[in-house]
Amino acid sequence: MILAFGITLAAAVLISGLAHRTVLSTAVLFLAVGLALGPGIGGVLDIHAEDSWVATTMELALFVVLFTDGQRVGVRELAHAWRLPGRALLLGMPLTFAITTGLGMLLLGLPVAQAMLVAAVLAPTDPVFASAIVGREEIPGRVRGLLNVESGLNDGLALPVVLILTAVVGGPHVDYAVLGLELIGGVGIGIVVPLAVVWLLRLRFLTTTPLYAALSPVAVALIVYGLCELTGANLFLAAFSAGITIASVSTEMRDAFAGYGEFISEIVKLFAIFAFGALISPSVLADVPWLGYVFAVLTLVLARPAAVELALVGSGLSWEERLTAAWFGPKGFASVLYGFLVLDSGSPDADHLFHLIVVAIALSIVAHSSTDVPIAAFFARREKEDAARAGPPGGATSSP
């Protein structure tokens, strides 16, 4: 697996310049190679959904990306720009859930509880793939901020619904009080740990070398992860909260992490995509009827876009900005993790529901990873056209 991943990574490096300018996607490359080498096709990689390390890999990928993306916005920026993410989270996400539930019942004939469970798993957007848009300066800042905050928070918000519905379809009983404490605990750990580390770093009688000072964000991440594992606190809310706290109270720590955080995030993301691709086999694809593929497509082109468009009516965004925010709701590692909960739920149709989820995620990876460049190019062209129409600064005209 390491050799295959290394060769694929080398290939991705070689085509990265072309991929940055075209619809060619390095993420799709890793997905395709993982699929080709997985046990269902090439048989080179011995990987199965039941392997415990698979869920751990997806969890780590999501944690690292949330921790990194959280550092893109501080509390002041979040408070100033909360209106748009709030619309997407509090109105757009429930509407997406409702539309997807209806599609599952109408197209697939799923019972209400199972349709709601699949919808809850697919409702959150994924920060791993949203970062492809969030990291592009050509995209208007308020759209990037909306997608960054929304994708960072909706994973944790969807988890309680997934757990409750998993219990309804036959999974383990859920203690709602404990679940609430886990959510609150995740946010609390994500705030307290960075504050404590920053306070210690500022003590006058303690000194740090530049090398070890640069490791302080890593220490924060490891402590947050470890405490969440020990206490059962929500890992994803903790990661995003920790990132926001670092950006708010210590620009030095944020800048120290920025140098290598993106590299760590990218490597973990690509390996997770590679492993996910290997989980997709012909038997998985064959288990999903053609209406299941229609369902997966409609979750991408109808459920999320319609819901977010409605949520952003009257928001002040242009139609292009609304359409970008509505389209770029990729499904990813959070949905994979929650899909594993469905797989272990004890429901008679657990395997089939998991396969539906896998197909929807795979289509999303291909669709969203291939459209970030055209969308960014569109906004870049529009900015140039607007600048040309505005003319030179001060109203001066150029000489013939």
Short mmCIF file of C-alpha atoms in Angstrom, two decimals:
data_model
loop_
_atom_site.label_atom_id
_atom_site.label_comp_id
_atom_site.label_asym_id
_atom_site.label_seq_id
_atom_site.Cartn_x
_atom_site.Cartn_y
_atom_site.Cartn_z
CA MET A 1 0.00 0.00 0.00
CA ILE A 2 2.83 2.41 0.88
CA LEU A 3 4.62 1.69 -2.41
CA ALA A 4 1.42 2.13 -4.44
CA PHE A 5 0.57 5.37 -2.63
CA GLY A 6 4.10 6.69 -3.16
CA ILE A 7 4.00 6.00 -6.90
CA THR A 8 0.56 7.62 -7.16
CA LEU A 9 1.82 10.63 -5.21
CA ALA A 10 4.77 10.97 -7.61
CA ALA A 11 2.35 10.87 -10.54
CA ALA A 12 0.19 13.51 -8.87
CA VAL A 13 3.23 15.75 -8.42
CA LEU A 14 4.03 15.45 -12.13
CA ILE A 15 0.51 16.43 -13.25
CA SER A 16 -0.20 18.95 -10.48
CA GLY A 17 0.56 21.97 -12.66
CA LEU A 18 -1.85 20.78 -15.34
CA ALA A 19 -4.46 19.85 -12.71
CA HIS A 20 -4.25 23.34 -11.18
CA ARG A 21 -5.26 24.87 -14.53
CA THR A 22 -7.78 22.33 -15.83
CA VAL A 23 -10.61 20.05 -14.73
CA LEU A 24 -8.06 17.27 -14.24
CA SER A 25 -8.10 16.43 -10.52
CA THR A 26 -5.37 14.87 -8.39
CA ALA A 27 -8.07 13.75 -5.93
CA VAL A 28 -9.78 11.77 -8.70
CA LEU A 29 -6.41 10.23 -9.60
CA PHE A 30 -5.99 8.84 -6.08
CA LEU A 31 -9.60 7.63 -6.04
CA ALA A 32 -9.20 5.87 -9.39
CA VAL A 33 -5.88 4.22 -8.52
CA GLY A 34 -7.25 3.05 -5.17
CA LEU A 35 -10.27 1.59 -6.97
CA ALA A 36 -8.10 -0.15 -9.58
CA LEU A 37 -5.77 -1.68 -6.99
CA GLY A 38 -8.44 -2.58 -4.41
CA PRO A 39 -9.51 -6.14 -3.61
CA GLY A 40 -12.53 -5.90 -5.90
CA ILE A 41 -10.50 -5.28 -9.09
CA GLY A 42 -6.71 -5.52 -9.00
CA GLY A 43 -6.39 -7.30 -5.67
CA VAL A 44 -3.12 -5.50 -4.91
CA LEU A 45 -4.43 -3.78 -1.79
CA ASP A 46 -5.93 -5.89 0.99
CA ILE A 47 -8.38 -3.41 2.49
CA HIS A 48 -11.95 -3.85 3.69
CA ALA A 49 -14.57 -1.60 5.29
CA GLU A 50 -14.47 -3.74 8.43
CA ASP A 51 -10.76 -2.96 9.03
CA SER A 52 -10.49 -0.74 12.11
CA TRP A 53 -7.63 1.34 10.71
CA VAL A 54 -9.81 2.50 7.81
CA ALA A 55 -12.21 4.41 10.08
CA THR A 56 -9.23 5.75 12.05
CA THR A 57 -7.62 7.05 8.85
CA MET A 58 -10.80 8.85 7.81
CA GLU A 59 -11.15 10.27 11.32
CA LEU A 60 -7.57 11.55 11.35
CA ALA A 61 -7.98 13.11 7.90
CA LEU A 62 -11.09 14.96 9.00
CA PHE A 63 -9.49 16.06 12.28
CA VAL A 64 -6.36 17.45 10.60
CA VAL A 65 -8.30 19.33 7.94
CA LEU A 66 -10.76 20.80 10.48
CA PHE A 67 -7.87 21.88 12.71
CA THR A 68 -6.12 23.50 9.74
CA ASP A 69 -9.20 25.15 8.27
CA GLY A 70 -10.31 26.47 11.64
CA GLN A 71 -7.18 28.61 11.64
CA ARG A 72 -8.41 30.47 8.56
CA VAL A 73 -10.90 32.44 10.67
CA GLY A 74 -10.75 34.00 14.12
CA VAL A 75 -13.56 34.87 16.51
CA ARG A 76 -13.76 38.48 15.29
CA GLU A 77 -14.04 37.44 11.66
CA LEU A 78 -16.51 34.71 12.60
CA ALA A 79 -18.71 37.12 14.55
CA HIS A 80 -18.59 39.63 11.71
CA ALA A 81 -19.39 37.12 8.96
CA TRP A 82 -21.69 34.72 10.83
CA ARG A 83 -24.84 35.72 8.98
CA LEU A 84 -24.14 33.73 5.80
CA PRO A 85 -22.82 30.51 7.42
CA GLY A 86 -25.73 30.73 9.84
CA ARG A 87 -28.20 30.66 6.96
CA ALA A 88 -26.46 27.64 5.43
CA LEU A 89 -26.28 25.74 8.73
CA LEU A 90 -29.62 26.56 10.30
CA LEU A 91 -31.77 26.64 7.18
CA GLY A 92 -29.84 25.12 4.28
CA MET A 93 -28.72 21.98 6.09
CA PRO A 94 -32.20 21.01 7.41
CA LEU A 95 -33.68 21.65 3.95
CA THR A 96 -30.99 19.46 2.37
CA PHE A 97 -31.84 16.76 4.90
CA ALA A 98 -35.57 17.01 4.11
CA ILE A 99 -35.13 16.93 0.33
CA THR A 100 -32.70 13.99 0.48
CA THR A 101 -35.09 12.09 2.75
CA GLY A 102 -37.90 12.63 0.25
CA LEU A 103 -35.70 11.43 -2.62
CA GLY A 104 -34.79 8.27 -0.72
CA MET A 105 -38.42 7.44 -0.05
CA LEU A 106 -39.66 8.37 -3.53
CA LEU A 107 -36.91 6.83 -5.69
CA LEU A 108 -35.70 3.94 -3.55
CA GLY A 109 -38.78 3.07 -1.54
CA LEU A 110 -36.83 3.31 1.73
CA PRO A 111 -38.76 3.36 5.01
CA VAL A 112 -38.88 6.79 6.62
CA ALA A 113 -36.26 6.06 9.29
CA GLN A 114 -33.77 4.58 6.83
CA ALA A 115 -34.28 7.40 4.32
CA MET A 116 -33.71 9.92 7.11
CA LEU A 117 -30.56 8.06 8.20
CA VAL A 118 -29.04 8.15 4.70
CA ALA A 119 -30.00 11.83 4.41
CA ALA A 120 -28.35 12.64 7.75
CA VAL A 121 -25.14 10.90 6.67
CA LEU A 122 -25.05 12.82 3.38
CA ALA A 123 -26.27 16.20 4.70
CA PRO A 124 -22.95 17.61 5.98
CA THR A 125 -20.43 19.04 3.55
CA ASP A 126 -16.81 18.04 3.78
CA PRO A 127 -14.01 20.50 4.62
CA VAL A 128 -11.44 18.28 2.93
CA PHE A 129 -12.90 18.91 -0.51
CA ALA A 130 -14.39 22.31 0.26
CA SER A 131 -10.80 23.46 0.89
CA ALA A 132 -10.25 23.23 -2.88
CA ILE A 133 -12.51 26.26 -3.22
CA VAL A 134 -11.80 27.88 0.16
CA GLY A 135 -8.10 28.03 -0.66
CA ARG A 136 -8.55 29.88 -3.97
CA GLU A 137 -8.19 33.64 -3.76
CA GLU A 138 -10.20 34.12 -6.95
CA ILE A 139 -13.37 33.11 -5.11
CA PRO A 140 -15.07 36.03 -3.30
CA GLY A 141 -14.07 36.15 0.36
CA ARG A 142 -17.60 35.95 1.73
CA VAL A 143 -18.27 32.75 -0.24
CA ARG A 144 -15.03 31.20 0.98
CA GLY A 145 -15.87 32.20 4.55
CA LEU A 146 -19.36 30.74 4.26
CA LEU A 147 -18.10 27.39 2.95
CA ASN A 148 -15.23 27.21 5.45
CA VAL A 149 -17.34 27.81 8.54
CA GLU A 150 -20.25 25.71 7.29
CA SER A 151 -18.13 22.68 6.41
CA GLY A 152 -16.22 22.97 9.68
CA LEU A 153 -19.30 22.93 11.89
CA ASN A 154 -21.89 20.83 10.11
CA ASP A 155 -20.04 17.53 10.63
CA GLY A 156 -20.41 17.80 14.38
CA LEU A 157 -23.98 19.04 14.12
CA ALA A 158 -24.99 16.09 11.93
CA LEU A 159 -23.49 13.49 14.27
CA PRO A 160 -26.28 13.56 16.92
CA VAL A 161 -28.92 13.06 14.23
CA VAL A 162 -26.97 10.15 12.73
CA LEU A 163 -26.57 8.48 16.13
CA ILE A 164 -30.24 8.88 17.01
CA LEU A 165 -31.43 7.52 13.66
CA THR A 166 -28.92 4.66 13.86
CA ALA A 167 -30.53 3.67 17.16
CA VAL A 168 -33.98 3.92 15.57
CA VAL A 169 -33.12 1.46 12.76
CA GLY A 170 -31.67 -1.08 15.18
CA GLY A 171 -28.36 0.25 16.42
CA PRO A 172 -27.17 0.85 19.99
CA HIS A 173 -29.24 2.96 22.37
CA VAL A 174 -28.32 6.65 22.53
CA ASP A 175 -28.15 8.54 25.82
CA TYR A 176 -29.16 12.06 24.82
CA ALA A 177 -27.67 13.69 27.91
CA VAL A 178 -24.32 12.05 27.25
CA LEU A 179 -24.51 13.03 23.59
CA GLY A 180 -25.09 16.66 24.54
CA LEU A 181 -22.14 16.59 26.92
CA GLU A 182 -19.94 15.16 24.16
CA LEU A 183 -20.78 18.07 21.87
CA ILE A 184 -20.26 20.68 24.57
CA GLY A 185 -17.10 18.91 25.72
CA GLY A 186 -15.65 18.99 22.22
CA VAL A 187 -16.09 22.74 21.94
CA GLY A 188 -14.76 23.22 25.48
CA ILE A 189 -11.61 21.15 24.89
CA GLY A 190 -11.03 22.94 21.59
CA ILE A 191 -11.07 26.30 23.36
CA VAL A 192 -9.35 25.54 26.68
CA VAL A 193 -6.31 23.61 25.39
CA PRO A 194 -5.04 26.31 22.97
CA LEU A 195 -5.68 29.02 25.56
CA ALA A 196 -3.65 27.09 28.15
CA VAL A 197 -0.74 26.45 25.78
CA VAL A 198 -0.66 30.08 24.60
CA TRP A 199 -0.69 31.28 28.23
CA LEU A 200 2.25 29.02 29.08
CA LEU A 201 4.20 30.19 26.04
CA ARG A 202 3.83 33.80 27.19
CA LEU A 203 5.22 33.25 30.67
CA ARG A 204 8.33 35.38 31.04
CA PHE A 205 10.45 32.79 32.85
CA LEU A 206 9.92 30.24 30.04
CA THR A 207 11.76 30.53 26.74
CA THR A 208 11.41 28.48 23.59
CA THR A 209 13.62 28.01 20.58
CA PRO A 210 12.18 28.81 17.12
CA LEU A 211 12.16 25.11 16.22
CA TYR A 212 10.14 24.07 19.27
CA ALA A 213 7.90 27.13 19.11
CA ALA A 214 6.88 25.96 15.64
CA LEU A 215 5.84 22.63 17.18
CA SER A 216 3.38 24.23 19.61
CA PRO A 217 0.37 23.88 17.26
CA VAL A 218 1.20 20.18 16.87
CA ALA A 219 1.24 19.85 20.65
CA VAL A 220 -2.19 21.52 20.82
CA ALA A 221 -3.58 19.18 18.17
CA LEU A 222 -2.24 16.06 19.89
CA ILE A 223 -3.55 17.11 23.30
CA VAL A 224 -6.98 17.94 21.88
CA TYR A 225 -7.13 14.62 20.03
CA GLY A 226 -6.00 12.64 23.06
CA LEU A 227 -8.43 14.32 25.45
CA CYS A 228 -11.33 13.72 23.06
CA GLU A 229 -10.41 10.06 22.73
CA LEU A 230 -10.21 9.70 26.53
CA THR A 231 -13.41 11.57 27.34
CA GLY A 232 -15.56 10.77 24.30
CA ALA A 233 -15.92 14.47 23.49
CA ASN A 234 -16.80 15.34 19.90
CA LEU A 235 -13.51 15.20 18.02
CA PHE A 236 -14.61 17.26 15.04
CA LEU A 237 -16.06 20.21 16.93
CA ALA A 238 -12.93 20.15 19.13
CA ALA A 239 -10.62 20.31 16.11
CA PHE A 240 -12.43 23.22 14.47
CA SER A 241 -12.82 25.09 17.78
CA ALA A 242 -9.11 24.68 18.49
CA GLY A 243 -8.22 26.07 15.07
CA ILE A 244 -10.48 29.10 15.54
CA THR A 245 -9.09 29.69 19.05
CA ILE A 246 -5.49 29.64 17.77
CA ALA A 247 -6.36 32.11 15.01
CA SER A 248 -8.07 34.35 17.58
CA VAL A 249 -5.48 34.47 20.35
CA SER A 250 -2.11 33.71 18.77
CA THR A 251 -1.26 34.74 15.23
CA GLU A 252 2.29 33.58 15.96
CA MET A 253 1.13 30.01 16.57
CA ARG A 254 -1.14 30.13 13.54
CA ASP A 255 1.67 31.38 11.29
CA ALA A 256 4.04 28.75 12.68
CA PHE A 257 1.60 26.00 11.73
CA ALA A 258 0.72 27.44 8.33
CA GLY A 259 4.16 26.59 6.97
CA TYR A 260 3.69 22.83 7.22
CA GLY A 261 0.03 22.40 8.18
CA GLU A 262 -1.10 22.52 4.56
CA PHE A 263 1.40 19.79 3.63
CA ILE A 264 0.25 17.51 6.45
CA SER A 265 -3.38 18.15 5.58
CA GLU A 266 -2.84 17.39 1.90
CA ILE A 267 -0.94 14.15 2.50
CA VAL A 268 -3.53 12.83 4.97
CA LYS A 269 -6.34 13.81 2.63
CA LEU A 270 -4.81 12.09 -0.39
CA PHE A 271 -4.07 8.89 1.51
CA ALA A 272 -7.63 8.80 2.84
CA ILE A 273 -9.01 9.23 -0.71
CA PHE A 274 -6.67 6.46 -1.88
CA ALA A 275 -7.94 4.11 0.86
CA PHE A 276 -11.57 5.04 0.19
CA GLY A 277 -11.14 4.25 -3.50
CA ALA A 278 -9.91 0.77 -2.59
CA LEU A 279 -13.13 0.18 -0.65
CA ILE A 280 -15.20 0.59 -3.81
CA SER A 281 -15.57 -2.72 -5.61
CA PRO A 282 -17.73 -3.98 -8.50
CA SER A 283 -19.91 -5.80 -5.94
CA VAL A 284 -20.55 -2.53 -4.11
CA LEU A 285 -21.45 -0.76 -7.35
CA ALA A 286 -23.60 -3.67 -8.53
CA ASP A 287 -25.59 -3.69 -5.28
CA VAL A 288 -26.88 -0.20 -6.05
CA PRO A 289 -29.77 -0.20 -8.58
CA TRP A 290 -29.93 2.38 -11.34
CA LEU A 291 -32.38 4.42 -9.30
CA GLY A 292 -29.74 4.49 -6.58
CA TYR A 293 -27.41 6.26 -9.01
CA VAL A 294 -30.18 8.68 -9.89
CA PHE A 295 -30.63 9.29 -6.17
CA ALA A 296 -26.89 9.92 -5.73
CA VAL A 297 -26.82 12.40 -8.62
CA LEU A 298 -29.89 14.26 -7.35
CA THR A 299 -28.37 14.63 -3.88
CA LEU A 300 -25.61 16.61 -5.61
CA VAL A 301 -27.49 18.60 -8.25
CA LEU A 302 -30.86 19.08 -6.54
CA ALA A 303 -30.95 18.55 -2.78
CA ARG A 304 -28.04 20.75 -1.70
CA PRO A 305 -28.30 23.41 -4.46
CA ALA A 306 -32.05 23.94 -3.99
CA ALA A 307 -31.77 24.06 -0.21
CA VAL A 308 -28.90 26.55 -0.10
CA GLU A 309 -30.39 28.74 -2.83
CA LEU A 310 -33.53 29.04 -0.70
CA ALA A 311 -31.48 29.67 2.44
CA LEU A 312 -29.51 32.49 0.77
CA VAL A 313 -32.49 34.35 -0.71
CA GLY A 314 -32.17 37.98 0.37
CA SER A 315 -28.60 37.46 1.61
CA GLY A 316 -27.07 40.12 -0.63
CA LEU A 317 -24.94 37.63 -2.55
CA SER A 318 -24.91 37.80 -6.34
CA TRP A 319 -26.46 34.91 -8.25
CA GLU A 320 -22.98 33.64 -9.14
CA GLU A 321 -21.93 33.62 -5.48
CA ARG A 322 -25.14 31.91 -4.39
CA LEU A 323 -24.78 29.27 -7.09
CA THR A 324 -21.16 28.59 -6.08
CA ALA A 325 -22.08 28.19 -2.42
CA ALA A 326 -25.06 26.02 -3.35
CA TRP A 327 -23.11 23.74 -5.69
CA PHE A 328 -19.96 23.29 -3.66
CA GLY A 329 -21.34 21.03 -0.95
CA PRO A 330 -19.06 18.00 -1.35
CA LYS A 331 -19.62 14.75 0.53
CA GLY A 332 -16.50 13.24 2.04
CA PHE A 333 -14.84 11.75 5.08
CA ALA A 334 -17.49 12.72 7.61
CA SER A 335 -20.05 10.87 5.51
CA VAL A 336 -17.68 7.90 5.24
CA LEU A 337 -17.28 7.79 9.02
CA TYR A 338 -21.01 8.07 9.59
CA GLY A 339 -21.51 5.45 6.88
CA PHE A 340 -19.47 3.04 9.00
CA LEU A 341 -21.93 3.67 11.83
CA VAL A 342 -24.73 2.68 9.46
CA LEU A 343 -22.79 -0.43 8.44
CA ASP A 344 -22.54 -1.46 12.11
CA SER A 345 -26.10 -0.42 12.98
CA GLY A 346 -27.62 -3.89 12.90
CA SER A 347 -30.23 -2.80 10.36
CA PRO A 348 -31.24 -5.59 7.93
CA ASP A 349 -30.38 -3.25 5.03
CA ALA A 350 -27.15 -1.89 6.55
CA ASP A 351 -24.92 -3.12 3.70
CA HIS A 352 -27.23 -1.72 1.03
CA LEU A 353 -27.53 1.66 2.77
CA PHE A 354 -23.74 1.83 3.13
CA HIS A 355 -23.30 1.10 -0.57
CA LEU A 356 -25.74 3.90 -1.47
CA ILE A 357 -23.70 6.26 0.68
CA VAL A 358 -20.42 5.12 -0.90
CA VAL A 359 -21.73 5.75 -4.42
CA ALA A 360 -22.96 9.24 -3.49
CA ILE A 361 -19.60 10.11 -1.93
CA ALA A 362 -17.61 8.77 -4.90
CA LEU A 363 -19.71 10.78 -7.37
CA SER A 364 -19.29 13.86 -5.20
CA ILE A 365 -15.49 13.49 -5.11
CA VAL A 366 -15.36 13.29 -8.89
CA ALA A 367 -17.84 16.13 -9.49
CA HIS A 368 -16.59 18.62 -6.92
CA SER A 369 -12.88 17.94 -7.35
CA SER A 370 -13.25 18.61 -11.08
CA THR A 371 -15.16 21.88 -10.89
CA ASP A 372 -13.12 24.06 -8.53
CA VAL A 373 -10.77 25.25 -11.32
CA PRO A 374 -13.54 26.32 -13.76
CA ILE A 375 -15.41 28.11 -10.97
CA ALA A 376 -12.27 29.94 -9.83
CA ALA A 377 -11.45 30.84 -13.45
CA PHE A 378 -14.94 32.26 -13.92
CA PHE A 379 -14.57 34.61 -10.94
CA ALA A 380 -11.07 35.61 -12.07
CA ARG A 381 -12.42 36.58 -15.51
CA ARG A 382 -15.32 38.47 -13.96
CA GLU A 383 -12.95 40.42 -11.74
CA LYS A 384 -10.84 41.42 -14.75
CA GLU A 385 -13.94 42.47 -16.70
CA ASP A 386 -15.20 44.54 -13.77
CA ALA A 387 -11.80 46.21 -13.46
CA ALA A 388 -11.73 46.95 -17.19
CA ARG A 389 -15.20 48.51 -17.09
CA ALA A 390 -14.26 50.63 -14.08
CA GLY A 391 -11.29 52.06 -15.97
CA PRO A 392 -7.96 53.26 -14.58
CA PRO A 393 -7.87 54.67 -11.01
CA GLY A 394 -8.83 58.32 -10.75
CA GLY A 395 -10.79 58.27 -13.99
CA ALA A 396 -7.68 58.72 -16.18
CA THR A 397 -7.78 57.36 -19.69
CA SER A 398 -4.96 55.53 -21.34
CA SER A 399 -3.13 57.15 -24.26
CA PRO A 400 -3.70 55.75 -27.78
#
